[in-house]
Amino acid sequence: MTLYAFFGALEQGFAYGLMVIGVYLTFRILDFPDLTVDGSLPLGASVSAVAITSGYSPLISIFMATGAGFLAGVTTGILNTKFKILHLLASILTMIALYSINLRIMGRPNMSLLGQETVVDRFREMTGLLPQHSTPVLFAIVCLVIVAVLIWFMHTEQGLAFLATGDNMQMITSQGVNTDTVIIFGVGLSNALVAASGALVAQNQGAADVNMGVGTIIAGLASVIIGETVFGDKTISRALIAALLGSVLYRIAIALALGMKLGSFSITPSDLNLITALLVVVALVMPKMKRKFLAARGAK
Amino acid sequence: MKKILVTVAAILLLATTAFAKSYTISVTQIVEHPALDAMRNGVADRLKEKGLDVTYNVHIAQGNMATNTQIISQIMGEQPDLVLAIATPGAQAAAQKIKDRPIVFTGVTDPVSAGLVKDLSNTNGTNITGMSDFSPMDKHVALIKEIVPNVKTIGIIYNSGEPNSVPNLKALKEEAAKVGISVEEATIANSSGVYQAAKSLVGRCDVIYVGTDNTVVSAIESAVKVCTDNKLPLIVGDVDSVARGAIAAVAVDYYKMGLQTGDMIARILVDGSDAGSMPVEFLNDLNLHVNKKAATAMGVTLPAATIERAAKVIE
């Protein structure tokens, strides 16, 4: 892997880092498999692109995208809790609705940001870093700040209620917590992060595209699982950081796959999806194998 | 004596390889698809014909936008002489990141609204030029009129989520309006909707037209079935769909498009032309394919003149 490819992987890992943290919040903490993300990632990108092309600052556009993502998540949350629609189905409904909404927002399927000033350009001017370094540094800072805020939040009373909701809903209801509110807020928060990630991605790749959300949930889950396997999830702080680093590891794995040549048997680009699937399977199976191995040794 | 001859031959061989300059081209392509692959092969064949020694690094994103962006980092590491971007997403990501070497795109329908070039003349461009596969809609409408002379309304099936289809629809409406024909739309979100969309157009139009819409084309058989059942002519925007059961198409041959893109690349690499000031090119050499069997099944008779000038006639 060249240095460019390495920095590129870091950049992608952190750009999608907020998305992965969002997926972690719903999938692991709330125990809510949320497919809204396939729609809320391009939603964030669309809102950001439209805001920038209509003259708002690229930074403000990210906040607008975050707000839109929150509303999308809240919609899924309400469909699930108030209308008693199964979580998976509720999120699919919001996701397909967002496809049309994103087309409406942009007025076309692909909105170019080429030649427009983005947060990346601003940061580069401020710091004077090389282009290939400035982007990963900026995205890493953004992710670390968000992770720090989330760690703080998870130790507040609301945060503890949030953590407990996914663990044992009955117990937390008996404590007087309204779990519906927690779920609605939690899915909203998750999708706010995903949409913010979408805004960063659009500004980084030079365009918002209505199809850019396809496969977001797969990348998100793969990253969460790889992060857990490699870095552990003993405490909430550790788990959040693991999710973020999992995102980076996942992109490094893709970069390795993209540049791989094994003598006469060369890996072609069409093998990429297979490699992704294998990677997730290995990450899922590894902890179980390790436990079995340790148990076998203990028995001796 | 033999030894000397071999030595001389070896020296000559070494000399020619030393003088022939070799190039590296990195290719980014959003997905594997017959039309996109044909363009890539066309480029390679033309550059080979011209005697260029080129090594290709081909990257295909499998339709994934994140991978599409990551490929650009790979290409920056490869330090190629030129970047070939096939289809819009790869070209946009390349244009956003790569500023220090020429980028040539191909198969991009609307390079201006994609933000790749400021205008088609590209006089104050940066490091990018290429070819548009924009459908020559006036020729499509003329073909429709030729095959269905009393056409009043054209029905179109398209995916509103495809960047190529929206400008195509706009052009169709403009060209149809010029000759007093109205347009009925049926939009779909995925290829499983083609059958339903085609059915919804029955009775609302005199002919169904499908442009270069990847989603619809991938399930063109559904439209063929509906059109055959209802004796409704189906005319398309790509020649491959004619072999799959549509009546006719006058369209871009993507392989030829690759050849012409290869010419552009040779001008940049060999003649030292500046990509940033080369105008966007179009393919003027179009192919007409007709399908006699489909025409009969859909209740129209192909005019003899149409059959005569077709590059390919399917019996």
XYZ file of C-alpha atoms in Angstrom:
615
model
C 0.000 0.000 0.000
C 1.366 3.387 -0.959
C 1.411 6.279 1.481
C -1.291 8.002 -0.570
C -3.511 4.944 -0.309
C -2.849 4.784 3.455
C -3.815 8.416 4.013
C -6.778 7.878 1.693
C -7.930 4.995 3.886
C -7.561 7.145 7.024
C -9.542 9.899 5.346
C -12.376 7.532 4.356
C -12.283 5.835 7.763
C -12.781 9.091 9.615
C -15.215 10.556 7.029
C -17.454 7.536 7.616
C -16.454 7.410 11.317
C -19.454 9.425 12.478
C -21.706 7.105 10.483
C -20.150 4.070 12.176
C -20.651 5.621 15.627
C -24.274 6.283 14.669
C -24.705 2.658 13.631
C -23.055 1.566 16.898
C -25.548 3.610 18.952
C -28.596 1.981 17.364
C -27.282 -1.507 16.614
C -25.410 -2.201 19.852
C -26.806 0.166 22.486
C -30.477 0.417 21.536
C -30.557 -3.056 19.954
C -32.368 -1.421 17.030
C -31.268 -2.587 13.549
C -31.664 0.700 11.691
C -31.614 0.744 7.885
C -32.552 4.439 7.822
C -28.820 5.110 7.452
C -28.836 4.094 3.775
C -31.147 7.073 3.268
C -29.889 9.507 5.886
C -26.282 9.449 4.605
C -27.302 10.803 1.161
C -29.814 13.057 2.974
C -26.933 14.740 4.794
C -24.991 14.974 1.548
C -27.966 16.450 -0.335
C -28.772 19.052 2.308
C -25.122 20.058 2.559
C -24.717 20.295 -1.240
C -27.870 22.365 -1.711
C -26.921 24.666 1.194
C -23.408 25.213 -0.186
C -24.583 25.878 -3.741
C -27.158 28.354 -2.436
C -24.447 30.314 -0.673
C -24.335 29.029 2.907
C -20.936 28.378 4.448
C -19.795 24.744 4.191
C -19.610 24.553 8.009
C -23.197 25.766 8.480
C -24.287 23.262 5.822
C -23.031 20.423 8.034
C -25.212 21.596 10.920
C -28.204 21.810 8.588
C -27.466 18.269 7.376
C -27.203 17.062 10.984
C -30.621 18.543 11.778
C -32.182 16.883 8.746
C -30.667 13.536 9.737
C -32.064 13.925 13.268
C -35.568 14.433 11.840
C -35.183 11.337 9.636
C -34.164 9.235 12.642
C -36.996 10.653 14.756
C -39.422 9.602 12.007
C -38.190 6.016 12.184
C -38.337 6.155 15.985
C -41.940 7.405 15.982
C -43.027 4.820 13.399
C -41.573 2.133 15.652
C -42.678 3.291 19.097
C -45.933 5.154 18.494
C -47.304 3.215 15.525
C -45.877 -0.132 16.681
C -44.209 -0.893 13.354
C -41.371 -3.433 13.621
C -38.047 -1.539 13.901
C -36.553 -3.098 10.759
C -39.643 -2.291 8.688
C -39.992 1.217 10.165
C -36.422 2.006 9.143
C -36.893 0.543 5.653
C -39.960 2.743 5.178
C -38.045 5.877 6.138
C -35.135 4.805 3.960
C -37.202 4.394 0.785
C -39.090 7.622 1.494
C -35.757 9.428 1.817
C -34.782 8.359 -1.710
C -37.619 10.470 -3.140
C -37.037 13.233 -0.610
C -33.344 13.445 -1.511
C -34.245 13.738 -5.194
C -36.667 16.557 -4.268
C -34.066 18.345 -2.148
C -31.472 18.368 -4.924
C -33.925 18.536 -7.821
C -31.719 16.032 -9.640
C -29.846 12.830 -8.839
C -26.313 14.228 -8.664
C -25.227 17.617 -7.401
C -21.651 18.633 -8.076
C -19.567 20.519 -5.514
C -16.532 20.788 -7.788
C -15.107 24.274 -7.614
C -17.110 25.122 -4.464
C -15.310 25.883 -1.225
C -15.620 23.043 1.311
C -14.653 22.655 4.981
C -11.603 20.740 3.776
C -10.391 23.723 1.716
C -10.915 26.081 4.659
C -9.000 23.821 7.032
C -6.160 23.466 4.541
C -5.862 27.240 4.191
C -5.871 27.629 7.981
C -3.239 24.972 8.697
C -1.150 24.941 5.519
C -1.033 21.136 5.507
C -0.672 19.112 2.302
C -4.032 18.158 0.726
C -3.598 14.435 1.385
C -2.845 15.108 5.080
C -5.268 17.918 5.854
C -8.426 15.902 5.123
C -7.731 12.925 7.424
C -6.508 15.265 10.177
C -9.648 17.410 9.979
C -12.016 14.424 9.907
C -10.128 12.753 12.780
C -10.487 15.894 14.906
C -14.227 16.076 14.183
C -14.698 12.392 15.096
C -12.664 12.625 18.303
C -14.600 15.690 19.476
C -17.912 13.917 18.849
C -16.680 10.759 20.610
C -15.585 12.855 23.614
C -19.011 14.519 23.793
C -20.753 11.135 23.547
C -18.571 9.649 26.308
C -19.480 12.566 28.533
C -23.170 12.183 27.653
C -23.194 8.439 28.371
C -22.126 9.192 31.943
C -24.997 11.598 32.597
C -28.355 10.411 33.957
C -29.970 10.560 30.488
C -27.022 8.691 29.066
C -27.368 5.904 31.591
C -31.076 5.610 30.772
C -30.070 5.434 27.125
C -27.589 2.627 27.800
C -30.091 0.730 29.921
C -32.914 0.914 27.369
C -31.297 -1.520 24.992
C -30.091 -3.786 27.805
C -33.273 -4.324 29.730
C -36.291 -2.382 28.667
C -38.545 -3.749 31.423
C -36.166 -2.827 34.195
C -35.673 0.700 32.914
C -39.457 1.221 32.444
C -39.969 0.282 36.090
C -37.435 2.979 36.962
C -39.846 5.532 35.489
C -37.980 6.151 32.238
C -40.079 6.591 29.102
C -38.358 4.168 26.746
C -40.296 5.476 23.728
C -38.693 8.882 24.168
C -35.276 7.314 24.597
C -35.668 5.269 21.397
C -36.984 8.219 19.364
C -34.154 10.436 20.604
C -31.553 7.675 20.188
C -32.430 6.841 16.594
C -32.589 10.594 15.884
C -29.128 11.113 17.367
C -27.738 8.179 15.398
C -29.064 9.478 12.101
C -27.931 13.011 12.910
C -24.380 11.611 13.077
C -24.898 9.612 9.877
C -26.139 12.690 8.018
C -23.194 14.737 9.309
C -20.964 11.992 7.941
C -22.806 12.229 4.604
C -22.127 15.973 4.481
C -18.398 15.390 5.086
C -18.297 12.648 2.460
C -20.018 14.812 -0.168
C -17.642 17.713 0.464
C -14.721 15.311 0.244
C -15.744 13.500 -2.959
C -16.920 16.601 -4.795
C -20.554 15.633 -5.258
C -23.711 14.509 -3.518
C -25.334 11.574 -5.269
C -28.721 10.062 -4.536
C -27.215 6.557 -4.783
C -24.304 7.150 -2.411
C -26.142 5.571 0.522
C -26.283 2.080 -0.961
C -24.402 -0.320 1.301
C -23.902 2.198 4.132
C -25.375 -0.169 6.700
C -23.076 -3.002 5.577
C -19.977 -0.805 5.882
C -21.272 0.459 9.239
C -21.879 -3.003 10.683
C -18.599 -4.356 9.317
C -16.726 -1.461 10.936
C -18.499 -1.867 14.301
C -17.785 -5.603 14.387
C -14.149 -5.265 13.317
C -13.653 -2.537 15.936
C -15.171 -4.650 18.713
C -13.100 -7.683 17.778
C -9.804 -5.849 17.582
C -10.166 -3.200 20.302
C -12.756 -4.689 22.683
C -15.948 -3.218 24.140
C -15.548 -3.561 27.937
C -16.655 -0.007 28.726
C -18.785 2.403 26.748
C -15.792 4.737 26.220
C -13.711 1.903 24.864
C -16.565 0.666 22.647
C -17.109 4.106 21.081
C -13.407 4.496 20.309
C -13.340 0.913 19.009
C -16.200 1.694 16.615
C -14.320 4.712 15.250
C -11.073 2.788 14.849
C -13.028 -0.101 13.347
C -14.125 2.280 10.604
C -10.480 3.111 9.873
C -9.413 -0.551 9.907
C -12.248 -1.443 7.543
C -11.098 1.164 5.020
C -7.482 0.046 5.349
C -8.636 -3.492 4.570
C -10.448 -2.206 1.460
C -7.329 -0.270 0.418
C -5.251 -3.443 0.784
C -7.778 -5.387 -1.273
C -7.755 -2.692 -3.968
C -3.995 -2.843 -4.284
C -3.575 -6.586 -3.900
C -1.676 -8.688 -6.420
C -0.758 -12.265 -5.562
C 1.446 -13.500 -8.404
C -0.464 -15.322 -11.123
C -3.625 -15.373 -9.038
C -4.458 -11.705 -8.985
C -7.454 -10.386 -7.110
C -9.737 -8.526 -9.470
C -11.962 -5.570 -8.512
C -14.999 -7.835 -8.806
C -13.760 -9.782 -5.762
C -14.093 -6.731 -3.528
C -17.581 -7.530 -2.219
C -16.516 -11.099 -1.442
C -13.494 -9.800 0.471
C -15.710 -7.451 2.495
C -18.032 -10.326 3.394
C -15.112 -12.590 4.355
C -13.640 -9.822 6.489
C -16.866 -9.459 8.468
C -17.224 -13.225 8.870
C -13.655 -13.477 10.198
C -14.282 -10.603 12.606
C -17.477 -12.279 13.821
C -15.970 -15.733 14.212
C -12.637 -14.694 15.788
C -13.935 -13.878 19.305
C -15.834 -17.194 19.457
C -12.755 -19.131 18.300
C -10.663 -17.334 20.888
C -13.115 -18.192 23.653
C -13.216 -21.842 22.583
C -9.430 -21.962 22.447
C -9.108 -20.425 25.914
C -11.767 -22.740 27.317
C -9.988 -25.788 25.854
C -6.714 -24.668 27.436
C -8.399 -24.029 30.773
C -9.850 -27.543 30.778
C -6.426 -29.160 30.512
C 28.232 -15.909 -37.395
C 24.973 -17.039 -35.770
C 26.157 -15.678 -32.479
C 26.847 -12.256 -34.001
C 23.411 -12.157 -35.626
C 21.710 -12.986 -32.341
C 23.727 -10.300 -30.550
C 22.854 -7.699 -33.175
C 19.205 -8.658 -33.022
C 19.260 -8.427 -29.248
C 20.888 -5.002 -29.341
C 18.334 -3.764 -31.875
C 15.514 -5.094 -29.743
C 16.899 -3.428 -26.644
C 17.369 -0.182 -28.522
C 13.777 -0.049 -29.733
C 12.383 -0.780 -26.300
C 14.659 1.850 -24.826
C 13.454 4.476 -27.293
C 9.725 3.641 -27.171
C 8.431 5.590 -24.235
C 6.142 3.654 -21.975
C 3.164 5.146 -20.165
C 1.021 4.291 -17.169
C -2.692 4.992 -17.185
C -4.793 4.509 -14.072
C -8.447 3.779 -14.758
C -11.344 4.409 -12.380
C -14.677 2.913 -13.326
C -17.765 2.933 -11.113
C -19.090 -0.501 -12.074
C -18.547 -3.403 -14.496
C -21.080 -2.998 -17.282
C -20.863 -4.001 -20.991
C -20.972 -0.401 -22.266
C -18.392 0.849 -19.760
C -16.100 -2.137 -20.387
C -16.421 -1.572 -24.158
C -15.154 1.990 -23.723
C -12.163 0.777 -21.718
C -11.330 -1.823 -24.379
C -11.736 0.785 -27.117
C -9.211 3.067 -25.436
C -6.699 0.233 -24.997
C -7.107 -0.971 -28.601
C -6.642 2.497 -30.094
C -3.545 3.228 -28.004
C -2.103 -0.160 -28.996
C -2.842 0.589 -32.685
C -0.916 3.813 -32.314
C 2.022 1.821 -30.986
C 1.952 3.201 -27.461
C 3.333 0.996 -24.718
C 0.822 1.467 -21.922
C 0.459 -0.242 -18.549
C -3.042 -0.010 -17.105
C -4.050 -0.014 -13.456
C -7.762 -0.741 -13.591
C -9.913 0.004 -10.531
C -13.619 -0.760 -10.409
C -15.693 0.479 -7.468
C -18.449 -2.155 -7.760
C -21.016 0.635 -7.598
C -19.841 1.705 -4.132
C -19.314 5.450 -3.728
C -16.959 5.076 -0.760
C -14.730 2.712 -2.716
C -14.993 5.109 -5.643
C -13.354 7.838 -3.534
C -10.802 5.468 -2.064
C -9.717 4.435 -5.560
C -8.562 7.998 -6.159
C -6.096 7.672 -3.259
C -4.806 4.445 -4.815
C -4.338 6.240 -8.129
C -2.481 9.117 -6.471
C -0.080 6.523 -5.086
C 0.386 4.962 -8.512
C 1.561 8.294 -9.969
C 0.255 7.512 -13.490
C 0.900 9.656 -16.560
C -2.822 10.081 -17.044
C -6.080 9.211 -15.283
C -8.934 7.712 -17.311
C -12.305 8.109 -15.569
C -15.166 6.051 -16.970
C -18.649 7.414 -16.046
C -19.614 10.370 -13.868
C -18.870 9.373 -10.226
C -15.243 8.407 -10.871
C -14.669 11.555 -12.903
C -16.073 13.750 -10.129
C -13.960 12.151 -7.421
C -10.852 12.371 -9.619
C -11.506 16.024 -10.464
C -11.929 16.850 -6.772
C -8.600 15.321 -5.683
C -6.174 15.115 -8.598
C -4.839 18.435 -9.871
C -1.286 17.620 -10.958
C -1.833 15.329 -13.970
C -4.285 15.088 -16.863
C -7.678 13.446 -16.356
C -9.690 12.194 -19.341
C -13.291 11.165 -18.742
C -15.533 9.167 -21.043
C -19.136 8.050 -20.960
C -20.222 11.130 -19.005
C -23.596 12.343 -20.268
C -23.587 15.889 -18.977
C -20.052 16.988 -17.998
C -21.127 20.607 -17.433
C -23.809 19.917 -14.819
C -21.524 17.248 -13.306
C -19.146 20.156 -12.654
C -16.259 18.578 -14.568
C -15.880 21.381 -17.115
C -17.217 24.931 -17.079
C -18.503 24.647 -20.638
C -18.135 22.232 -23.539
C -15.461 24.354 -25.250
C -13.361 23.928 -22.058
C -11.270 27.002 -22.904
C -10.512 27.939 -19.299
C -10.410 24.428 -17.887
C -7.921 22.961 -15.432
C -6.523 19.476 -16.044
C -9.551 17.651 -17.374
C -11.305 16.887 -20.643
C -13.149 13.969 -22.192
C -16.118 12.636 -24.105
C -19.847 12.928 -23.550
C -22.227 10.123 -24.507
C -25.184 12.496 -24.615
C -27.968 10.976 -26.681
C -28.490 12.787 -29.978
C -32.164 13.205 -29.152
C -33.109 14.865 -32.448
C -31.975 11.688 -34.231
C -33.922 9.502 -31.774
C -37.117 11.491 -32.358
C -36.550 11.384 -36.125
C -36.189 7.593 -35.932
C -39.416 7.320 -33.925
C -41.241 9.413 -36.565
C -39.738 7.335 -39.333
C -40.973 4.037 -37.863
C -44.256 5.289 -36.357
C -45.228 8.104 -38.774
C -48.543 9.038 -37.125
C -47.084 9.320 -33.589
C -48.818 11.866 -31.356
C -47.490 10.870 -27.933
C -44.211 9.222 -26.890
C -44.193 7.312 -23.614
C -40.852 7.219 -21.790
C -39.746 4.946 -18.954
C -36.817 6.188 -16.860
C -35.280 6.116 -13.396
C -35.461 9.575 -11.837
C -32.446 8.660 -9.699
C -30.051 8.292 -12.613
C -27.913 11.310 -13.440
C -27.995 10.421 -17.156
C -31.740 10.107 -17.474
C -32.862 13.504 -16.278
C -31.049 15.547 -18.995
C -32.126 12.897 -21.530
C -35.786 13.415 -20.613
C -35.418 17.171 -20.873
C -33.868 16.836 -24.333
C -36.582 14.405 -25.448
C -39.309 16.848 -24.391
C -37.620 19.696 -26.264
C -37.071 17.717 -29.464
C -40.567 16.193 -29.374
C -42.154 19.612 -28.848
C -40.367 20.887 -31.966
C -42.286 18.396 -34.113
C -45.548 18.690 -32.184
C -45.350 15.421 -30.230
C -46.212 15.204 -26.533
C -44.400 13.071 -23.923
C -45.922 10.824 -21.232
C -43.604 9.816 -18.369
C -43.406 6.666 -16.252
C -40.717 6.732 -13.579
C -39.279 3.771 -11.745
C -36.936 3.364 -8.771
C -35.498 -0.054 -9.603
C -35.509 -2.531 -12.444
C -38.365 -4.586 -11.007
C -40.653 -1.620 -11.707
C -40.152 -1.695 -15.492
C -43.034 -4.095 -16.181
C -45.536 -2.043 -14.196
C -44.294 1.215 -15.708
C -44.614 -0.142 -19.260
C -48.141 -1.361 -18.515
C -49.104 2.046 -17.141
C -48.187 3.598 -20.497
C -50.459 1.313 -22.531
C -53.280 3.419 -23.964
C -51.520 6.662 -23.046
C -49.050 6.730 -25.932
C -48.388 5.534 -29.496
C -44.821 4.356 -28.922
C -42.603 3.645 -25.914
C -39.086 5.044 -25.818
C -36.337 3.988 -23.430
C -33.136 6.045 -23.405
C -29.710 5.170 -22.040
C -31.126 4.462 -18.589
C -29.142 1.676 -16.911
C -31.980 0.658 -14.608
C -34.579 0.313 -17.358
C -32.152 -1.228 -19.848
C -31.184 -3.905 -17.325
C -34.787 -5.146 -17.427
C -35.699 -4.212 -21.000
C -37.280 -7.658 -21.547
C -40.205 -6.590 -19.312
C -40.903 -3.634 -21.592
C -40.519 -5.882 -24.656
C -43.156 -8.240 -23.275
C -45.675 -5.490 -22.504
C -45.121 -3.915 -25.937
C -45.515 -7.235 -27.752
C -48.701 -8.085 -25.828
C -50.228 -4.694 -26.613
C -48.893 -4.125 -30.159
C -47.095 -1.001 -28.957
C -43.777 -0.171 -30.690
C -40.669 0.000 -28.464
C -37.768 2.130 -29.639
C -34.625 2.465 -27.551
C -31.485 4.545 -27.106
C -28.872 1.787 -27.115
C -28.123 -0.816 -29.769
C -27.736 -3.754 -27.365
C -31.417 -3.530 -26.425
C -32.377 -4.062 -30.085
C -30.875 -7.536 -29.975
C -32.866 -8.092 -26.783
C -36.193 -7.394 -28.484
C -36.712 -3.671 -29.126
C -37.493 -2.488 -32.681
C -34.685 -0.058 -33.362
C -32.025 2.270 -31.973
C -29.722 4.847 -33.469
C -27.064 5.169 -30.844
C -23.594 5.634 -29.557
C -21.360 2.640 -30.059
C -19.452 2.588 -26.796
C -16.520 0.737 -28.283
C -16.121 3.452 -30.938
C -16.424 5.994 -28.184
C -13.490 4.301 -26.460
C -11.488 4.493 -29.701
C -12.103 8.242 -29.998
C -11.238 8.706 -26.309
C -8.010 6.857 -27.088
C -7.252 9.472 -29.755
C -7.724 12.236 -27.184
C -5.410 10.439 -24.756
C -2.736 10.009 -27.441
C -2.873 13.741 -28.176
C -2.201 14.463 -24.507
C 0.490 11.840 -23.904
C 2.337 11.913 -27.217
C 1.705 15.371 -28.697
C 1.723 17.101 -25.317
C -1.709 18.715 -25.718
C -3.075 20.383 -22.594
C -6.143 18.498 -21.306
C -7.410 21.671 -19.690
C -7.906 23.398 -23.038
C -9.213 20.499 -25.152
C -12.950 20.796 -25.889
C -15.330 18.042 -24.807
C -15.915 15.678 -27.732
C -19.006 13.812 -28.900
C -19.292 10.694 -31.022
C -20.705 11.731 -34.391
C -20.511 8.313 -35.953
C -23.749 6.652 -34.814
C -24.998 3.135 -35.488
C -28.539 2.142 -36.506
C -29.680 -1.338 -35.469
C -33.122 -2.707 -36.343
C -35.017 -5.850 -35.344
C -37.506 -7.050 -38.019
C -39.038 -9.751 -35.835
C -39.716 -7.310 -32.997
C -41.287 -4.836 -35.427
C -43.731 -7.468 -36.683
C -44.532 -8.573 -33.126
C -45.247 -4.988 -32.073
C -47.418 -4.296 -35.100
C -45.303 -1.994 -37.259
C -43.649 -2.421 -40.633
C -40.102 -1.161 -40.896
C -39.685 1.162 -43.911
C -37.366 -0.333 -46.551
C -35.136 2.734 -46.388
C -34.618 2.252 -42.649
C -33.606 -1.365 -43.103
C -31.277 -0.408 -45.924
C -29.223 2.087 -43.939
C -29.064 -0.053 -40.771
C -25.628 -1.200 -39.700
C -27.179 -4.360 -38.309
C -30.496 -6.039 -39.123
C -31.841 -8.708 -36.811
C -34.176 -11.007 -38.756
